[in-house]
mmCIF file of N, CA, C and O in Angstrom:
data_model
loop_
_atom_site.group_PDB
_atom_site.id
_atom_site.type_symbol
_atom_site.label_atom_id
_atom_site.label_comp_id
_atom_site.label_asym_id
_atom_site.label_seq_id
_atom_site.Cartn_x
_atom_site.Cartn_y
_atom_site.Cartn_z
ATOM 1 N N MET A 24 0.850 -1.182 0.000
ATOM 2 C CA MET A 24 0.000 0.000 0.000
ATOM 3 C C MET A 24 0.893 1.241 0.000
ATOM 4 O O MET A 24 1.807 1.356 0.792
ATOM 5 N N ARG A 25 0.592 2.163 -0.889
ATOM 6 C CA ARG A 25 1.347 3.418 -0.951
ATOM 7 C C ARG A 25 0.776 4.419 0.034
ATOM 8 O O ARG A 25 -0.423 4.478 0.271
ATOM 9 N N ALA A 26 1.665 5.209 0.589
ATOM 10 C CA ALA A 26 1.234 6.260 1.517
ATOM 11 C C ALA A 26 0.475 7.328 0.744
ATOM 12 O O ALA A 26 0.743 7.576 -0.429
ATOM 13 N N LYS A 27 -0.454 7.939 1.384
ATOM 14 C CA LYS A 27 -1.198 9.040 0.784
ATOM 15 C C LYS A 27 -0.341 10.296 0.807
ATOM 16 O O LYS A 27 0.474 10.496 1.699
ATOM 17 N N ASP A 28 -0.547 11.141 -0.185
ATOM 18 C CA ASP A 28 0.222 12.383 -0.265
ATOM 19 C C ASP A 28 0.171 13.163 1.046
ATOM 20 O O ASP A 28 1.186 13.678 1.496
ATOM 21 N N TRP A 29 -1.001 13.258 1.646
ATOM 22 C CA TRP A 29 -1.120 14.098 2.836
ATOM 23 C C TRP A 29 -0.353 13.518 4.019
ATOM 24 O O TRP A 29 -0.046 14.230 4.958
ATOM 25 N N GLU A 30 -0.031 12.247 3.972
ATOM 26 C CA GLU A 30 0.814 11.653 5.010
ATOM 27 C C GLU A 30 2.283 11.997 4.806
ATOM 28 O O GLU A 30 3.064 11.989 5.755
ATOM 29 N N LEU A 31 2.669 12.303 3.562
ATOM 30 C CA LEU A 31 4.058 12.601 3.228
ATOM 31 C C LEU A 31 4.353 14.095 3.245
ATOM 32 O O LEU A 31 5.504 14.495 3.411
ATOM 33 N N LEU A 32 3.335 14.906 3.085
ATOM 34 C CA LEU A 32 3.552 16.354 3.004
ATOM 35 C C LEU A 32 4.197 16.959 4.257
ATOM 36 O O LEU A 32 4.998 17.880 4.122
ATOM 37 N N PRO A 33 3.909 16.491 5.468
ATOM 38 C CA PRO A 33 4.606 17.061 6.627
ATOM 39 C C PRO A 33 6.129 16.900 6.544
ATOM 40 O O PRO A 33 6.873 17.778 6.995
ATOM 41 N N TYR A 34 6.588 15.826 5.948
ATOM 42 C CA TYR A 34 8.032 15.622 5.786
ATOM 43 C C TYR A 34 8.593 16.623 4.782
ATOM 44 O O TYR A 34 9.654 17.211 5.009
ATOM 45 N N PHE A 35 7.862 16.823 3.697
ATOM 46 C CA PHE A 35 8.255 17.832 2.710
ATOM 47 C C PHE A 35 8.319 19.212 3.361
ATOM 48 O O PHE A 35 9.296 19.941 3.202
ATOM 49 N N LEU A 36 7.295 19.575 4.110
ATOM 50 C CA LEU A 36 7.247 20.890 4.747
ATOM 51 C C LEU A 36 8.376 21.064 5.759
ATOM 52 O O LEU A 36 8.991 22.137 5.819
ATOM 53 N N ALA A 37 8.662 20.040 6.533
ATOM 54 C CA ALA A 37 9.716 20.148 7.544
ATOM 55 C C ALA A 37 11.077 20.403 6.896
ATOM 56 O O ALA A 37 11.835 21.260 7.358
ATOM 57 N N VAL A 38 11.382 19.707 5.817
ATOM 58 C CA VAL A 38 12.664 19.900 5.151
ATOM 59 C C VAL A 38 12.673 21.227 4.404
ATOM 60 O O VAL A 38 13.686 21.943 4.415
ATOM 61 N N ALA A 39 11.571 21.596 3.795
ATOM 62 C CA ALA A 39 11.495 22.889 3.106
ATOM 63 C C ALA A 39 11.721 24.030 4.095
ATOM 64 O O ALA A 39 12.382 25.019 3.772
ATOM 65 N N ARG A 40 11.221 23.899 5.302
ATOM 66 C CA ARG A 40 11.331 24.958 6.306
ATOM 67 C C ARG A 40 12.705 25.010 6.968
ATOM 68 O O ARG A 40 13.153 26.091 7.358
ATOM 69 N N THR A 41 13.340 23.868 7.104
ATOM 70 C CA THR A 41 14.612 23.840 7.829
ATOM 71 C C THR A 41 15.834 23.748 6.924
ATOM 72 O O THR A 41 16.923 24.111 7.336
ATOM 73 N N GLY A 42 15.656 23.207 5.746
ATOM 74 C CA GLY A 42 16.762 23.097 4.811
ATOM 75 C C GLY A 42 17.634 21.869 4.972
ATOM 76 O O GLY A 42 18.593 21.697 4.232
ATOM 77 N N ASN A 43 17.284 20.981 5.917
ATOM 78 C CA ASN A 43 18.037 19.730 6.016
ATOM 79 C C ASN A 43 17.223 18.642 6.714
ATOM 80 O O ASN A 43 16.215 18.923 7.364
ATOM 81 N N LEU A 44 17.698 17.422 6.552
ATOM 82 C CA LEU A 44 16.964 16.267 7.077
ATOM 83 C C LEU A 44 16.955 16.210 8.595
ATOM 84 O O LEU A 44 15.928 15.924 9.200
ATOM 85 N N ARG A 45 18.085 16.462 9.213
ATOM 86 C CA ARG A 45 18.160 16.342 10.682
ATOM 87 C C ARG A 45 17.264 17.357 11.383
ATOM 88 O O ARG A 45 16.554 17.015 12.331
ATOM 89 N N ALA A 46 17.298 18.592 10.931
ATOM 90 C CA ALA A 46 16.447 19.621 11.540
ATOM 91 C C ALA A 46 14.977 19.331 11.247
ATOM 92 O O ALA A 46 14.114 19.535 12.105
ATOM 93 N N GLY A 47 14.694 18.861 10.038
ATOM 94 C CA GLY A 47 13.318 18.474 9.708
ATOM 95 C C GLY A 47 12.849 17.334 10.588
ATOM 96 O O GLY A 47 11.714 17.330 11.070
ATOM 97 N N ALA A 48 13.732 16.362 10.820
ATOM 98 C CA ALA A 48 13.395 15.236 11.697
ATOM 99 C C ALA A 48 13.126 15.719 13.119
ATOM 100 O O ALA A 48 12.204 15.235 13.778
ATOM 101 N N ALA A 49 13.918 16.675 13.583
ATOM 102 C CA ALA A 49 13.710 17.209 14.934
ATOM 103 C C ALA A 49 12.339 17.876 15.043
ATOM 104 O O ALA A 49 11.660 17.724 16.066
ATOM 105 N N LEU A 50 11.929 18.599 14.000
ATOM 106 C CA LEU A 50 10.596 19.226 14.011
ATOM 107 C C LEU A 50 9.487 18.190 14.153
ATOM 108 O O LEU A 50 8.471 18.446 14.790
ATOM 109 N N LEU A 51 9.699 17.044 13.528
ATOM 110 C CA LEU A 51 8.674 16.000 13.508
ATOM 111 C C LEU A 51 8.876 14.941 14.590
ATOM 112 O O LEU A 51 8.107 13.983 14.668
ATOM 113 N N ASN A 52 9.929 15.114 15.390
ATOM 114 C CA ASN A 52 10.237 14.158 16.451
ATOM 115 C C ASN A 52 10.421 12.743 15.901
ATOM 116 O O ASN A 52 9.827 11.783 16.389
ATOM 117 N N THR A 53 11.234 12.655 14.860
ATOM 118 C CA THR A 53 11.545 11.371 14.244
ATOM 119 C C THR A 53 13.021 11.382 13.861
ATOM 120 O O THR A 53 13.759 12.265 14.276
ATOM 121 N N ASN A 54 13.462 10.430 13.067
ATOM 122 C CA ASN A 54 14.870 10.406 12.667
ATOM 123 C C ASN A 54 15.024 10.808 11.203
ATOM 124 O O ASN A 54 14.065 10.771 10.436
ATOM 125 N N TYR A 55 16.253 11.174 10.849
ATOM 126 C CA TYR A 55 16.475 11.692 9.495
ATOM 127 C C TYR A 55 16.246 10.633 8.431
ATOM 128 O O TYR A 55 15.845 10.942 7.312
ATOM 129 N N GLY A 56 16.462 9.353 8.749
ATOM 130 C CA GLY A 56 16.225 8.283 7.789
ATOM 131 C C GLY A 56 14.763 8.198 7.381
ATOM 132 O O GLY A 56 14.440 8.007 6.203
ATOM 133 N N THR A 57 13.886 8.345 8.355
ATOM 134 C CA THR A 57 12.448 8.343 8.079
ATOM 135 C C THR A 57 12.076 9.529 7.203
ATOM 136 O O THR A 57 11.303 9.392 6.248
ATOM 137 N N VAL A 58 12.613 10.683 7.522
ATOM 138 C CA VAL A 58 12.324 11.888 6.722
ATOM 139 C C VAL A 58 12.831 11.687 5.299
ATOM 140 O O VAL A 58 12.100 11.932 4.334
ATOM 141 N N ASN A 59 14.054 11.225 5.156
ATOM 142 C CA ASN A 59 14.631 11.019 3.834
ATOM 143 C C ASN A 59 13.808 10.025 3.020
ATOM 144 O O ASN A 59 13.502 10.265 1.852
ATOM 145 N N ARG A 60 13.439 8.923 3.633
ATOM 146 C CA ARG A 60 12.641 7.894 2.957
ATOM 147 C C ARG A 60 11.304 8.457 2.475
ATOM 148 O O ARG A 60 10.865 8.187 1.356
ATOM 149 N N ASN A 61 10.651 9.263 3.315
ATOM 150 C CA ASN A 61 9.351 9.811 2.936
ATOM 151 C C ASN A 61 9.472 10.885 1.861
ATOM 152 O O ASN A 61 8.602 10.986 0.995
ATOM 153 N N ILE A 62 10.547 11.658 1.881
ATOM 154 C CA ILE A 62 10.793 12.629 0.808
ATOM 155 C C ILE A 62 10.995 11.878 -0.511
ATOM 156 O O ILE A 62 10.432 12.245 -1.547
ATOM 157 N N GLN A 63 11.792 10.823 -0.479
ATOM 158 C CA GLN A 63 12.035 10.033 -1.687
ATOM 159 C C GLN A 63 10.752 9.393 -2.209
ATOM 160 O O GLN A 63 10.515 9.351 -3.413
ATOM 161 N N THR A 64 9.914 8.921 -1.300
ATOM 162 C CA THR A 64 8.631 8.330 -1.695
ATOM 163 C C THR A 64 7.739 9.370 -2.361
ATOM 164 O O THR A 64 7.109 9.090 -3.388
ATOM 165 N N LEU A 65 7.687 10.561 -1.792
ATOM 166 C CA LEU A 65 6.872 11.625 -2.376
ATOM 167 C C LEU A 65 7.396 12.012 -3.760
ATOM 168 O O LEU A 65 6.620 12.146 -4.704
ATOM 169 N N GLU A 66 8.703 12.149 -3.882
ATOM 170 C CA GLU A 66 9.293 12.492 -5.179
ATOM 171 C C GLU A 66 9.021 11.394 -6.209
ATOM 172 O O GLU A 66 8.678 11.699 -7.362
ATOM 173 N N ALA A 67 9.120 10.156 -5.815
ATOM 174 C CA ALA A 67 8.840 9.050 -6.727
ATOM 175 C C ALA A 67 7.370 9.048 -7.145
ATOM 176 O O ALA A 67 7.045 8.829 -8.316
ATOM 177 N N SER A 68 6.490 9.321 -6.198
ATOM 178 C CA SER A 68 5.059 9.366 -6.488
ATOM 179 C C SER A 68 4.722 10.462 -7.490
ATOM 180 O O SER A 68 3.920 10.266 -8.395
ATOM 181 N N TYR A 69 5.364 11.623 -7.324
ATOM 182 C CA TYR A 69 5.103 12.754 -8.223
ATOM 183 C C TYR A 69 5.934 12.685 -9.500
ATOM 184 O O TYR A 69 5.663 13.393 -10.457
ATOM 185 N N GLY A 70 6.974 11.875 -9.489
ATOM 186 C CA GLY A 70 7.837 11.757 -10.654
ATOM 187 C C GLY A 70 8.688 12.991 -10.902
ATOM 188 O O GLY A 70 9.001 13.310 -12.045
ATOM 189 N N VAL A 71 9.067 13.674 -9.813
ATOM 190 C CA VAL A 71 9.859 14.899 -9.936
ATOM 191 C C VAL A 71 10.679 15.103 -8.676
ATOM 192 O O VAL A 71 10.251 14.725 -7.583
ATOM 193 N N ARG A 72 11.848 15.684 -8.828
ATOM 194 C CA ARG A 72 12.666 16.063 -7.675
ATOM 195 C C ARG A 72 12.083 17.320 -7.053
ATOM 196 O O ARG A 72 11.789 18.289 -7.745
ATOM 197 N N LEU A 73 11.948 17.322 -5.752
ATOM 198 C CA LEU A 73 11.420 18.485 -5.034
ATOM 199 C C LEU A 73 12.534 19.294 -4.385
ATOM 200 O O LEU A 73 12.323 20.456 -4.040
ATOM 201 N N PHE A 74 13.706 18.671 -4.230
ATOM 202 C CA PHE A 74 14.839 19.324 -3.578
ATOM 203 C C PHE A 74 16.119 19.112 -4.376
ATOM 204 O O PHE A 74 16.339 18.039 -4.933
ATOM 205 N N HIS A 75 16.955 20.130 -4.370
ATOM 206 C CA HIS A 75 18.355 19.996 -4.770
ATOM 207 C C HIS A 75 19.090 19.608 -3.502
ATOM 208 O O HIS A 75 18.937 20.249 -2.469
ATOM 209 N N ARG A 76 19.887 18.562 -3.578
ATOM 210 C CA ARG A 76 20.628 18.090 -2.414
ATOM 211 C C ARG A 76 22.091 18.479 -2.556
ATOM 212 O O ARG A 76 22.685 18.293 -3.615
ATOM 213 N N SER A 77 22.662 18.993 -1.488
ATOM 214 C CA SER A 77 24.085 19.330 -1.485
ATOM 215 C C SER A 77 24.618 19.153 -0.070
ATOM 216 O O SER A 77 23.853 18.888 0.861
ATOM 217 N N ARG A 78 25.901 19.345 0.102
ATOM 218 C CA ARG A 78 26.492 19.253 1.444
ATOM 219 C C ARG A 78 25.950 20.328 2.364
ATOM 220 O O ARG A 78 25.966 20.168 3.582
ATOM 221 N N ARG A 79 25.517 21.430 1.806
ATOM 222 C CA ARG A 79 24.972 22.520 2.623
ATOM 223 C C ARG A 79 23.522 22.272 3.020
ATOM 224 O O ARG A 79 22.983 22.989 3.857
ATOM 225 N N GLY A 80 22.888 21.292 2.410
ATOM 226 C CA GLY A 80 21.513 20.984 2.776
ATOM 227 C C GLY A 80 20.611 20.792 1.580
ATOM 228 O O GLY A 80 21.068 20.486 0.479
ATOM 229 N N PHE A 81 19.346 21.007 1.801
ATOM 230 C CA PHE A 81 18.318 20.798 0.796
ATOM 231 C C PHE A 81 17.729 22.156 0.397
ATOM 232 O O PHE A 81 17.353 22.943 1.271
ATOM 233 N N ALA A 82 17.632 22.395 -0.894
ATOM 234 C CA ALA A 82 17.004 23.617 -1.413
ATOM 235 C C ALA A 82 15.904 23.185 -2.372
ATOM 236 O O ALA A 82 16.050 22.204 -3.109
ATOM 237 N N LEU A 83 14.812 23.914 -2.363
ATOM 238 C CA LEU A 83 13.683 23.558 -3.219
ATOM 239 C C LEU A 83 14.032 23.709 -4.693
ATOM 240 O O LEU A 83 14.687 24.673 -5.100
ATOM 241 N N THR A 84 13.573 22.755 -5.482
ATOM 242 C CA THR A 84 13.626 22.882 -6.934
ATOM 243 C C THR A 84 12.450 23.755 -7.364
ATOM 244 O O THR A 84 11.620 24.172 -6.530
ATOM 245 N N GLU A 85 12.318 23.992 -8.640
ATOM 246 C CA GLU A 85 11.161 24.747 -9.141
ATOM 247 C C GLU A 85 9.865 24.019 -8.792
ATOM 248 O O GLU A 85 8.884 24.646 -8.370
ATOM 249 N N ALA A 86 9.875 22.704 -8.928
ATOM 250 C CA ALA A 86 8.689 21.917 -8.564
ATOM 251 C C ALA A 86 8.401 22.032 -7.073
ATOM 252 O O ALA A 86 7.237 22.149 -6.659
ATOM 253 N N GLY A 87 9.445 21.995 -6.257
ATOM 254 C CA GLY A 87 9.275 22.163 -4.818
ATOM 255 C C GLY A 87 8.702 23.528 -4.471
ATOM 256 O O GLY A 87 7.838 23.647 -3.600
ATOM 257 N N ASP A 88 9.188 24.555 -5.169
ATOM 258 C CA ASP A 88 8.646 25.904 -4.972
ATOM 259 C C ASP A 88 7.162 25.956 -5.317
ATOM 260 O O ASP A 88 6.385 26.635 -4.637
ATOM 261 N N ASP A 89 6.778 25.253 -6.365
ATOM 262 C CA ASP A 89 5.367 25.225 -6.762
ATOM 263 C C ASP A 89 4.515 24.464 -5.750
ATOM 264 O O ASP A 89 3.367 24.834 -5.489
ATOM 265 N N LEU A 90 5.081 23.406 -5.187
ATOM 266 C CA LEU A 90 4.334 22.591 -4.232
ATOM 267 C C LEU A 90 4.184 23.258 -2.868
ATOM 268 O O LEU A 90 3.158 23.081 -2.199
ATOM 269 N N LEU A 91 5.171 24.034 -2.449
ATOM 270 C CA LEU A 91 5.199 24.578 -1.090
ATOM 271 C C LEU A 91 3.912 25.292 -0.677
ATOM 272 O O LEU A 91 3.333 24.945 0.359
ATOM 273 N N PRO A 92 3.396 26.272 -1.429
ATOM 274 C CA PRO A 92 2.177 26.942 -0.953
ATOM 275 C C PRO A 92 0.963 26.014 -0.913
ATOM 276 O O PRO A 92 0.100 26.149 -0.045
ATOM 277 N N ARG A 93 0.927 25.051 -1.799
ATOM 278 C CA ARG A 93 -0.187 24.099 -1.794
ATOM 279 C C ARG A 93 -0.096 23.161 -0.585
ATOM 280 O O ARG A 93 -1.104 22.846 0.039
ATOM 281 N N ALA A 94 1.115 22.736 -0.265
ATOM 282 C CA ALA A 94 1.308 21.888 0.912
ATOM 283 C C ALA A 94 0.946 22.653 2.184
ATOM 284 O O ALA A 94 0.363 22.090 3.114
ATOM 285 N N GLU A 95 1.281 23.933 2.225
ATOM 286 C CA GLU A 95 0.916 24.760 3.383
ATOM 287 C C GLU A 95 -0.594 24.912 3.485
ATOM 288 O O GLU A 95 -1.146 24.910 4.600
ATOM 289 N N GLN A 96 -1.293 24.992 2.358
ATOM 290 C CA GLN A 96 -2.756 25.062 2.376
ATOM 291 C C GLN A 96 -3.343 23.769 2.932
ATOM 292 O O GLN A 96 -4.305 23.805 3.713
ATOM 293 N N VAL A 97 -2.787 22.632 2.525
ATOM 294 C CA VAL A 97 -3.246 21.341 3.042
ATOM 295 C C VAL A 97 -3.030 21.279 4.546
ATOM 296 O O VAL A 97 -3.917 20.877 5.302
ATOM 297 N N GLU A 98 -1.858 21.712 4.995
ATOM 298 C CA GLU A 98 -1.549 21.722 6.425
ATOM 299 C C GLU A 98 -2.570 22.578 7.187
ATOM 300 O O GLU A 98 -3.077 22.168 8.234
ATOM 301 N N GLN A 99 -2.865 23.743 6.670
ATOM 302 C CA GLN A 99 -3.833 24.631 7.321
ATOM 303 C C GLN A 99 -5.225 24.018 7.337
ATOM 304 O O GLN A 99 -5.940 24.115 8.342
ATOM 305 N N ALA A 100 -5.619 23.357 6.253
ATOM 306 C CA ALA A 100 -6.941 22.729 6.183
ATOM 307 C C ALA A 100 -7.055 21.584 7.184
ATOM 308 O O ALA A 100 -8.079 21.449 7.867
ATOM 309 N N VAL A 101 -6.020 20.774 7.297
ATOM 310 C CA VAL A 101 -6.041 19.656 8.243
ATOM 311 C C VAL A 101 -6.073 20.172 9.677
ATOM 312 O O VAL A 101 -6.818 19.666 10.520
ATOM 313 N N THR A 102 -5.299 21.211 9.957
ATOM 314 C CA THR A 102 -5.288 21.814 11.290
ATOM 315 C C THR A 102 -6.660 22.392 11.630
ATOM 316 O O THR A 102 -7.175 22.197 12.737
ATOM 317 N N ALA A 103 -7.273 23.073 10.685
ATOM 318 C CA ALA A 103 -8.600 23.650 10.904
ATOM 319 C C ALA A 103 -9.643 22.558 11.113
ATOM 320 O O ALA A 103 -10.521 22.689 11.980
ATOM 321 N N ALA A 104 -9.554 21.484 10.362
ATOM 322 C CA ALA A 104 -10.505 20.375 10.520
ATOM 323 C C ALA A 104 -10.382 19.765 11.907
ATOM 324 O O ALA A 104 -11.391 19.508 12.572
ATOM 325 N N ARG A 105 -9.163 19.581 12.345
ATOM 326 C CA ARG A 105 -8.951 19.007 13.681
ATOM 327 C C ARG A 105 -9.522 19.915 14.764
ATOM 328 O O ARG A 105 -10.212 19.464 15.676
ATOM 329 N N ARG A 106 -9.222 21.201 14.650
ATOM 330 C CA ARG A 106 -9.730 22.144 15.656
ATOM 331 C C ARG A 106 -11.244 22.201 15.705
ATOM 332 O O ARG A 106 -11.839 22.416 16.755
ATOM 333 N N SER A 107 -11.887 21.999 14.561
ATOM 334 C CA SER A 107 -13.332 22.118 14.517
ATOM 335 C C SER A 107 -14.062 20.942 15.191
ATOM 336 O O SER A 107 -15.215 21.098 15.586
ATOM 337 N N VAL A 108 -13.386 19.809 15.327
ATOM 338 C CA VAL A 108 -14.053 18.647 15.927
ATOM 339 C C VAL A 108 -13.385 18.099 17.168
ATOM 340 O O VAL A 108 -13.990 17.320 17.904
ATOM 341 N N GLU A 109 -12.180 18.501 17.445
ATOM 342 C CA GLU A 109 -11.422 17.937 18.563
ATOM 343 C C GLU A 109 -12.122 18.159 19.897
ATOM 344 O O GLU A 109 -12.589 19.253 20.200
ATOM 345 N N GLY A 110 -12.214 17.075 20.644
ATOM 346 C CA GLY A 110 -12.766 17.153 21.996
ATOM 347 C C GLY A 110 -14.275 17.249 22.086
ATOM 348 O O GLY A 110 -14.816 17.548 23.147
ATOM 349 N N ARG A 111 -14.996 16.987 21.015
ATOM 350 C CA ARG A 111 -16.452 17.105 21.052
ATOM 351 C C ARG A 111 -17.136 15.995 21.853
ATOM 352 O O ARG A 111 -18.228 16.198 22.348
ATOM 353 N N ASP A 112 -16.524 14.838 21.937
ATOM 354 C CA ASP A 112 -17.160 13.727 22.678
ATOM 355 C C ASP A 112 -16.835 13.797 24.140
ATOM 356 O O ASP A 112 -15.826 14.216 24.583
#
């Protein structure tokens, strides 16, 4: 079973915001291997590189730049959905 895009987008956002795997992993309270694996899965699913990788870290490609605002919209929508129903029972 393949992961859904919305399950992988937090990994994309964490690396886009921090510029590297370790800092992104720290944001998500996981390890860099998990972050790297999920970034690779997302890139494979979309058929495009989202990051330029170098010793200095990760920088968004043009495709990554295009995805970033949409991923942030998804994040905001999921957060809003949770807030609207959390704790009702």
